[in-house]
């Protein structure tokens, strides 16, 4: 069998790290796009945490630089391309709407162009998002639910989503789009609500802080584990035909419920520690999301394997371990 070689943009992020691990375990030659940072010593901390930093070949580049993407594509000659890079934090997208549009939106056009020009037979995955459903138009969201983006991030993702479909239909690229609902892990960015909660619970348990300030406790999300979700990305690229898939658990829970589970796991009561601070509210909120993963189950044979309770416990335990060992993550 020909060598399977994957190029992952966003390789230093949460999903990039788990996907790298998954693909290495499948025998892939894994390459990643790395944007230059002054903090070079910590940029690959997630890959290090998973023990795979020395197994992934990194290439200097940026999603906003088409010429660099073309050179990287020529150097790697990938059989599969996973576009995970993005300005991915919704709240920051109101602060940096143009940057978010340039990376999370136009960046998708750049990488699709690089694939079309250099390796049109490579299979392509686009990291679309449940945030595109925004002001939800159906109680449970599926591939046929109309979109209603509520942030510059979601609007940029919608552009990337439709460009992926357009390149499939216009040029015959094997380009799939995964509409992934929120997925978390010990490697989740510290600014996202789940990791912010589990990090704070660990610190409170260890006597390092006393309170946790949060925004909208009533927001509801469909939270799964990133380790499960990267498998769905890979499965999409193993199908004969490219398509769009919702990837979700089908269970909706509130920020308050997530918080309760995290505090209870270490024998504490969230009401003794959580305060609401309006600085964490958003200009327009996505109040609730829950996905219908029936198509992914039927066509990919994929289901979420980690329960919300297991996810919360793993994240809290990992944060306690990290703080006790003074590790960077
Ligand atoms: P992260 O924020 O953890 O990772 C984002 C990655 O993109 C990082 O590697 C980052 O690099 C890289 N990046 C940012 N800007 C650029 C740029 N201009 N050029 C090249 N690389 C860049 O996100 P996740 O791993 O959580 O998510 C992966 C993808 O899936 C994202 O596109 C996200 O929007 C999408 N998604 C995520 C969901 C989730 O719940 N996690 C849900 C639905 C979609 P650096 O390390 O240098 O910052
Ligand atoms: P998102 O779904 O991609 O925006 O992921 P986040 O984890 O950033 O936010 C999930 C939900 O938690 C949103 O509805 C937020 O408004 C809500 N939330 C409540 N408090 C906070 C907080 O302190 N930080 C973040 N990031 N979100 C919060």
GROMACS .gro file of C-alpha atoms in nm, residues 17-327:
model
  311
   17UNK     CA    1  -0.248   1.700   1.879
   18UNK     CA    2  -0.511   1.426   1.916
   19UNK     CA    3  -0.539   1.380   1.538
   20UNK     CA    4  -0.160   1.351   1.508
   21UNK     CA    5  -0.160   1.080   1.774
   22UNK     CA    6  -0.447   0.896   1.606
   23UNK     CA    7  -0.285   0.907   1.260
   24UNK     CA    8   0.058   0.803   1.391
   25UNK     CA    9  -0.109   0.503   1.556
   26UNK     CA   10  -0.260   0.418   1.214
   27UNK     CA   11   0.088   0.421   1.057
   28UNK     CA   12   0.069   0.760   0.885
   29UNK     CA   13   0.363   0.987   0.813
   30UNK     CA   14   0.234   1.300   0.990
   31UNK     CA   15   0.329   1.656   0.896
   32UNK     CA   16   0.202   1.977   1.053
   33UNK     CA   17   0.192   2.346   0.966
   34UNK     CA   18   0.350   2.555   1.242
   35UNK     CA   19   0.309   2.931   1.257
   36UNK     CA   20   0.617   3.107   1.379
   37UNK     CA   21   0.608   3.208   1.746
   38UNK     CA   22   0.846   3.394   1.974
   39UNK     CA   23   0.761   3.131   2.235
   40UNK     CA   24   0.906   2.842   2.038
   41UNK     CA   25   0.979   2.646   2.356
   42UNK     CA   26   0.608   2.603   2.445
   43UNK     CA   27   0.443   2.603   2.102
   44UNK     CA   28   0.441   2.221   2.082
   45UNK     CA   29   0.339   2.161   2.445
   46UNK     CA   30   0.030   1.959   2.350
   47UNK     CA   31   0.229   1.731   2.121
   48UNK     CA   32   0.480   1.690   2.404
   49UNK     CA   33   0.201   1.612   2.654
   50UNK     CA   34   0.093   1.324   2.427
   51UNK     CA   35   0.457   1.213   2.384
   52UNK     CA   36   0.462   1.259   2.004
   53UNK     CA   37   0.647   1.589   1.948
   54UNK     CA   38   0.947   1.412   1.792
   55UNK     CA   39   0.726   1.202   1.560
   56UNK     CA   40   0.552   1.488   1.375
   57UNK     CA   41   0.742   1.680   1.103
   58UNK     CA   42   0.669   2.051   1.137
   59UNK     CA   43   0.674   2.305   0.852
   60UNK     CA   44   0.688   2.679   0.900
   61UNK     CA   45   0.380   2.847   0.749
   62UNK     CA   46   0.061   3.043   0.799
   63UNK     CA   47  -0.292   2.995   0.671
   64UNK     CA   48  -0.293   3.353   0.542
   65UNK     CA   49   0.012   3.300   0.317
   66UNK     CA   50  -0.085   3.116  -0.002
   67UNK     CA   51   0.266   3.100  -0.150
   68UNK     CA   52   0.397   2.935   0.165
   69UNK     CA   53   0.106   2.689   0.166
   70UNK     CA   54   0.184   2.594  -0.194
   71UNK     CA   55   0.550   2.532  -0.109
   72UNK     CA   56   0.452   2.323   0.193
   73UNK     CA   57   0.206   2.123  -0.014
   74UNK     CA   58   0.480   2.058  -0.275
   75UNK     CA   59   0.730   1.953  -0.008
   76UNK     CA   60   0.493   1.718   0.175
   77UNK     CA   61   0.283   1.581  -0.115
   78UNK     CA   62   0.012   1.469   0.127
   79UNK     CA   63  -0.254   1.209   0.055
   80UNK     CA   64  -0.480   1.370   0.319
   81UNK     CA   65  -0.504   1.732   0.433
   82UNK     CA   66  -0.680   1.827   0.757
   83UNK     CA   67  -0.752   2.198   0.788
   84UNK     CA   68  -0.785   2.254   1.164
   85UNK     CA   69  -0.611   2.594   1.189
   86UNK     CA   70  -0.831   2.885   1.292
   87UNK     CA   71  -0.875   3.176   1.526
   88UNK     CA   72  -1.105   2.944   1.717
   89UNK     CA   73  -1.220   3.141   2.022
   90UNK     CA   74  -1.567   3.291   1.966
   91UNK     CA   75  -1.531   3.571   2.222
   92UNK     CA   76  -1.208   3.698   2.062
   93UNK     CA   77  -1.378   3.717   1.725
   94UNK     CA   78  -1.564   4.036   1.826
   95UNK     CA   79  -1.233   4.186   1.933
   96UNK     CA   80  -1.053   4.073   1.615
   97UNK     CA   81  -1.323   4.033   1.346
   98UNK     CA   82  -1.093   4.101   1.049
   99UNK     CA   83  -0.818   3.868   1.167
  100UNK     CA   84  -1.082   3.603   1.232
  101UNK     CA   85  -1.220   3.651   0.881
  102UNK     CA   86  -0.871   3.636   0.728
  103UNK     CA   87  -0.769   3.314   0.905
  104UNK     CA   88  -1.088   3.123   0.987
  105UNK     CA   89  -1.265   3.226   0.663
  106UNK     CA   90  -1.027   3.324   0.381
  107UNK     CA   91  -0.761   3.087   0.514
  108UNK     CA   92  -0.985   2.801   0.399
  109UNK     CA   93  -0.985   2.943   0.045
  110UNK     CA   94  -0.605   2.961   0.061
  111UNK     CA   95  -0.560   2.599   0.159
  112UNK     CA   96  -0.823   2.479  -0.088
  113UNK     CA   97  -0.637   2.667  -0.361
  114UNK     CA   98  -0.306   2.510  -0.255
  115UNK     CA   99  -0.466   2.165  -0.270
  116UNK     CA  100  -0.628   2.236  -0.608
  117UNK     CA  101  -0.301   2.364  -0.756
  118UNK     CA  102  -0.053   2.115  -0.609
  119UNK     CA  103  -0.231   1.793  -0.507
  120UNK     CA  104  -0.590   1.783  -0.635
  121UNK     CA  105  -0.624   1.413  -0.561
  122UNK     CA  106  -0.548   1.460  -0.191
  123UNK     CA  107  -0.847   1.418   0.038
  124UNK     CA  108  -0.941   1.731   0.231
  125UNK     CA  109  -1.109   1.784   0.568
  126UNK     CA  110  -1.251   2.118   0.681
  127UNK     CA  111  -1.315   2.187   1.051
  128UNK     CA  112  -1.661   2.338   1.038
  129UNK     CA  113  -1.849   2.419   1.356
  130UNK     CA  114  -2.186   2.389   1.530
  131UNK     CA  115  -2.148   2.764   1.597
  132UNK     CA  116  -2.278   2.804   1.239
  133UNK     CA  117  -2.623   2.705   1.374
  134UNK     CA  118  -2.605   2.996   1.621
  135UNK     CA  119  -2.959   3.116   1.678
  136UNK     CA  120  -3.087   2.766   1.631
  137UNK     CA  121  -3.359   2.705   1.374
  138UNK     CA  122  -3.445   2.356   1.504
  139UNK     CA  123  -3.444   2.207   1.857
  140UNK     CA  124  -3.182   1.948   1.752
  141UNK     CA  125  -2.943   2.040   1.471
  142UNK     CA  126  -2.855   1.811   1.179
  143UNK     CA  127  -2.693   1.847   0.836
  144UNK     CA  128  -3.022   1.987   0.697
  145UNK     CA  129  -3.082   2.253   0.965
  146UNK     CA  130  -3.048   2.610   0.830
  147UNK     CA  131  -2.753   2.811   0.960
  148UNK     CA  132  -2.778   3.139   1.156
  149UNK     CA  133  -2.428   3.250   1.265
  150UNK     CA  134  -2.411   3.474   1.573
  151UNK     CA  135  -2.046   3.586   1.581
  152UNK     CA  136  -1.769   3.690   1.343
  153UNK     CA  137  -1.619   3.347   1.414
  154UNK     CA  138  -1.934   3.166   1.305
  155UNK     CA  139  -1.973   3.384   0.994
  156UNK     CA  140  -1.612   3.306   0.896
  157UNK     CA  141  -1.667   2.933   0.954
  158UNK     CA  142  -1.976   2.946   0.734
  159UNK     CA  143  -1.768   3.091   0.449
  160UNK     CA  144  -1.512   2.812   0.490
  161UNK     CA  145  -1.789   2.552   0.501
  162UNK     CA  146  -1.947   2.669   0.175
  163UNK     CA  147  -1.609   2.707   0.003
  164UNK     CA  148  -1.536   2.344   0.088
  165UNK     CA  149  -1.867   2.237  -0.066
  166UNK     CA  150  -1.805   2.466  -0.364
  167UNK     CA  151  -1.460   2.318  -0.435
  168UNK     CA  152  -1.611   1.970  -0.414
  169UNK     CA  153  -1.881   2.062  -0.664
  170UNK     CA  154  -1.670   2.287  -0.891
  171UNK     CA  155  -1.343   2.096  -0.913
  172UNK     CA  156  -1.432   1.747  -0.794
  173UNK     CA  157  -1.207   1.766  -0.487
  174UNK     CA  158  -1.264   1.497  -0.225
  175UNK     CA  159  -1.346   1.769   0.029
  176UNK     CA  160  -1.548   1.688   0.342
  177UNK     CA  161  -1.674   1.918   0.611
  178UNK     CA  162  -1.723   1.804   0.969
  179UNK     CA  163  -1.979   2.012   1.155
  180UNK     CA  164  -1.838   1.936   1.495
  181UNK     CA  165  -2.014   2.028   1.817
  182UNK     CA  166  -1.803   2.140   2.113
  183UNK     CA  167  -1.537   1.890   2.207
  184UNK     CA  168  -1.307   1.922   2.501
  185UNK     CA  169  -1.018   1.744   2.671
  186UNK     CA  170  -0.727   1.811   2.906
  187UNK     CA  171  -0.565   1.979   2.602
  188UNK     CA  172  -0.849   2.231   2.551
  189UNK     CA  173  -0.742   2.597   2.543
  190UNK     CA  174  -0.760   2.751   2.890
  191UNK     CA  175  -0.998   3.032   2.778
  192UNK     CA  176  -1.282   2.794   2.683
  193UNK     CA  177  -1.540   2.750   2.956
  194UNK     CA  178  -1.484   2.379   3.023
  195UNK     CA  179  -1.110   2.402   3.073
  196UNK     CA  180  -1.145   2.731   3.259
  197UNK     CA  181  -1.373   2.546   3.501
  198UNK     CA  182  -1.159   2.234   3.543
  199UNK     CA  183  -0.840   2.437   3.586
  200UNK     CA  184  -1.010   2.652   3.851
  201UNK     CA  185  -1.158   2.351   4.031
  202UNK     CA  186  -0.809   2.198   4.046
  203UNK     CA  187  -0.660   2.523   4.178
  204UNK     CA  188  -0.936   2.563   4.439
  205UNK     CA  189  -0.890   2.202   4.551
  206UNK     CA  190  -0.513   2.258   4.584
  207UNK     CA  191  -0.564   2.583   4.779
  208UNK     CA  192  -0.425   2.803   4.501
  209UNK     CA  193  -0.741   3.015   4.447
  210UNK     CA  194  -1.085   3.055   4.604
  211UNK     CA  195  -1.329   3.186   4.342
  212UNK     CA  196  -1.417   3.127   3.978
  213UNK     CA  197  -1.573   3.410   3.774
  214UNK     CA  198  -1.793   3.297   3.484
  215UNK     CA  199  -2.045   3.450   3.243
  216UNK     CA  200  -2.370   3.292   3.123
  217UNK     CA  201  -2.424   2.979   3.336
  218UNK     CA  202  -2.743   2.891   3.149
  219UNK     CA  203  -2.580   2.845   2.806
  220UNK     CA  204  -2.618   2.486   2.688
  221UNK     CA  205  -2.376   2.288   2.476
  222UNK     CA  206  -2.330   1.936   2.343
  223UNK     CA  207  -1.987   1.849   2.485
  224UNK     CA  208  -1.789   1.549   2.363
  225UNK     CA  209  -1.425   1.436   2.392
  226UNK     CA  210  -1.175   1.556   2.127
  227UNK     CA  211  -1.010   1.212   2.124
  228UNK     CA  212  -1.336   1.061   1.995
  229UNK     CA  213  -1.401   1.343   1.747
  230UNK     CA  214  -1.071   1.324   1.556
  231UNK     CA  215  -1.161   0.967   1.462
  232UNK     CA  216  -1.472   1.100   1.288
  233UNK     CA  217  -1.252   1.340   1.085
  234UNK     CA  218  -1.041   1.050   0.964
  235UNK     CA  219  -1.343   0.831   0.887
  236UNK     CA  220  -1.484   1.106   0.662
  237UNK     CA  221  -1.171   1.093   0.445
  238UNK     CA  222  -1.187   0.712   0.417
  239UNK     CA  223  -1.527   0.721   0.239
  240UNK     CA  224  -1.554   0.681  -0.140
  241UNK     CA  225  -1.742   1.012  -0.163
  242UNK     CA  226  -1.687   1.336   0.026
  243UNK     CA  227  -1.978   1.479   0.224
  244UNK     CA  228  -2.079   1.688   0.528
  245UNK     CA  229  -2.140   1.533   0.869
  246UNK     CA  230  -2.264   1.651   1.207
  247UNK     CA  231  -2.045   1.510   1.485
  248UNK     CA  232  -2.202   1.532   1.831
  249UNK     CA  233  -2.309   1.329   2.135
  250UNK     CA  234  -2.679   1.421   2.120
  251UNK     CA  235  -2.675   1.525   2.488
  252UNK     CA  236  -2.730   1.885   2.594
  253UNK     CA  237  -2.595   2.021   2.926
  254UNK     CA  238  -2.564   2.370   3.072
  255UNK     CA  239  -2.249   2.545   3.188
  256UNK     CA  240  -2.398   2.519   3.540
  257UNK     CA  241  -2.431   2.139   3.505
  258UNK     CA  242  -2.071   2.107   3.380
  259UNK     CA  243  -1.958   2.316   3.674
  260UNK     CA  244  -2.157   2.111   3.924
  261UNK     CA  245  -2.002   1.787   3.796
  262UNK     CA  246  -1.649   1.933   3.814
  263UNK     CA  247  -1.682   2.065   4.170
  264UNK     CA  248  -1.859   1.749   4.293
  265UNK     CA  249  -1.576   1.535   4.153
  266UNK     CA  250  -1.340   1.684   4.414
  267UNK     CA  251  -1.599   1.702   4.694
  268UNK     CA  252  -1.673   2.077   4.664
  269UNK     CA  253  -1.993   2.280   4.610
  270UNK     CA  254  -1.989   2.523   4.317
  271UNK     CA  255  -2.217   2.769   4.503
  272UNK     CA  256  -1.933   2.830   4.752
  273UNK     CA  257  -1.693   2.941   4.478
  274UNK     CA  258  -1.860   3.056   4.152
  275UNK     CA  259  -1.944   3.423   4.091
  276UNK     CA  260  -2.104   3.568   3.778
  277UNK     CA  261  -1.907   3.847   3.609
  278UNK     CA  262  -2.065   4.035   3.319
  279UNK     CA  263  -1.728   4.078   3.146
  280UNK     CA  264  -1.769   3.717   3.029
  281UNK     CA  265  -2.106   3.780   2.860
  282UNK     CA  266  -2.105   3.807   2.479
  283UNK     CA  267  -2.252   4.073   2.249
  284UNK     CA  268  -2.479   3.803   2.105
  285UNK     CA  269  -2.503   3.460   2.260
  286UNK     CA  270  -2.555   3.110   2.127
  287UNK     CA  271  -2.792   2.995   2.400
  288UNK     CA  272  -2.815   2.629   2.314
  289UNK     CA  273  -2.672   2.368   2.082
  290UNK     CA  274  -2.733   1.996   2.056
  291UNK     CA  275  -2.653   1.783   1.754
  292UNK     CA  276  -2.809   1.483   1.585
  293UNK     CA  277  -2.520   1.248   1.493
  294UNK     CA  278  -2.744   0.992   1.313
  295UNK     CA  279  -2.578   1.040   0.973
  296UNK     CA  280  -2.226   0.997   1.114
  297UNK     CA  281  -2.343   0.680   1.290
  298UNK     CA  282  -2.516   0.536   0.983
  299UNK     CA  283  -2.251   0.623   0.722
  300UNK     CA  284  -1.925   0.635   0.918
  301UNK     CA  285  -2.011   0.390   1.196
  302UNK     CA  286  -1.904   0.662   1.440
  303UNK     CA  287  -2.042   0.725   1.789
  304UNK     CA  288  -1.912   0.927   2.081
  305UNK     CA  289  -1.747   0.693   2.329
  306UNK     CA  290  -1.685   0.924   2.628
  307UNK     CA  291  -1.968   1.037   2.856
  308UNK     CA  292  -1.988   1.391   2.990
  309UNK     CA  293  -1.915   1.260   3.341
  310UNK     CA  294  -1.602   1.078   3.219
  311UNK     CA  295  -1.488   1.386   3.028
  312UNK     CA  296  -1.524   1.617   3.329
  313UNK     CA  297  -1.341   1.378   3.563
  314UNK     CA  298  -1.054   1.327   3.316
  315UNK     CA  299  -1.013   1.703   3.273
  316UNK     CA  300  -1.020   1.782   3.646
  317UNK     CA  301  -0.778   1.497   3.729
  318UNK     CA  302  -0.542   1.606   3.452
  319UNK     CA  303  -0.541   1.967   3.573
  320UNK     CA  304  -0.464   1.855   3.929
  321UNK     CA  305  -0.179   1.637   3.797
  322UNK     CA  306  -0.046   1.920   3.579
  323UNK     CA  307  -0.050   2.174   3.862
  324UNK     CA  308   0.115   1.933   4.105
  325UNK     CA  309   0.391   1.853   3.856
  326UNK     CA  310   0.433   2.220   3.749
  327UNK     CA  311   0.395   2.115   3.384
   0.00000   0.00000   0.00000
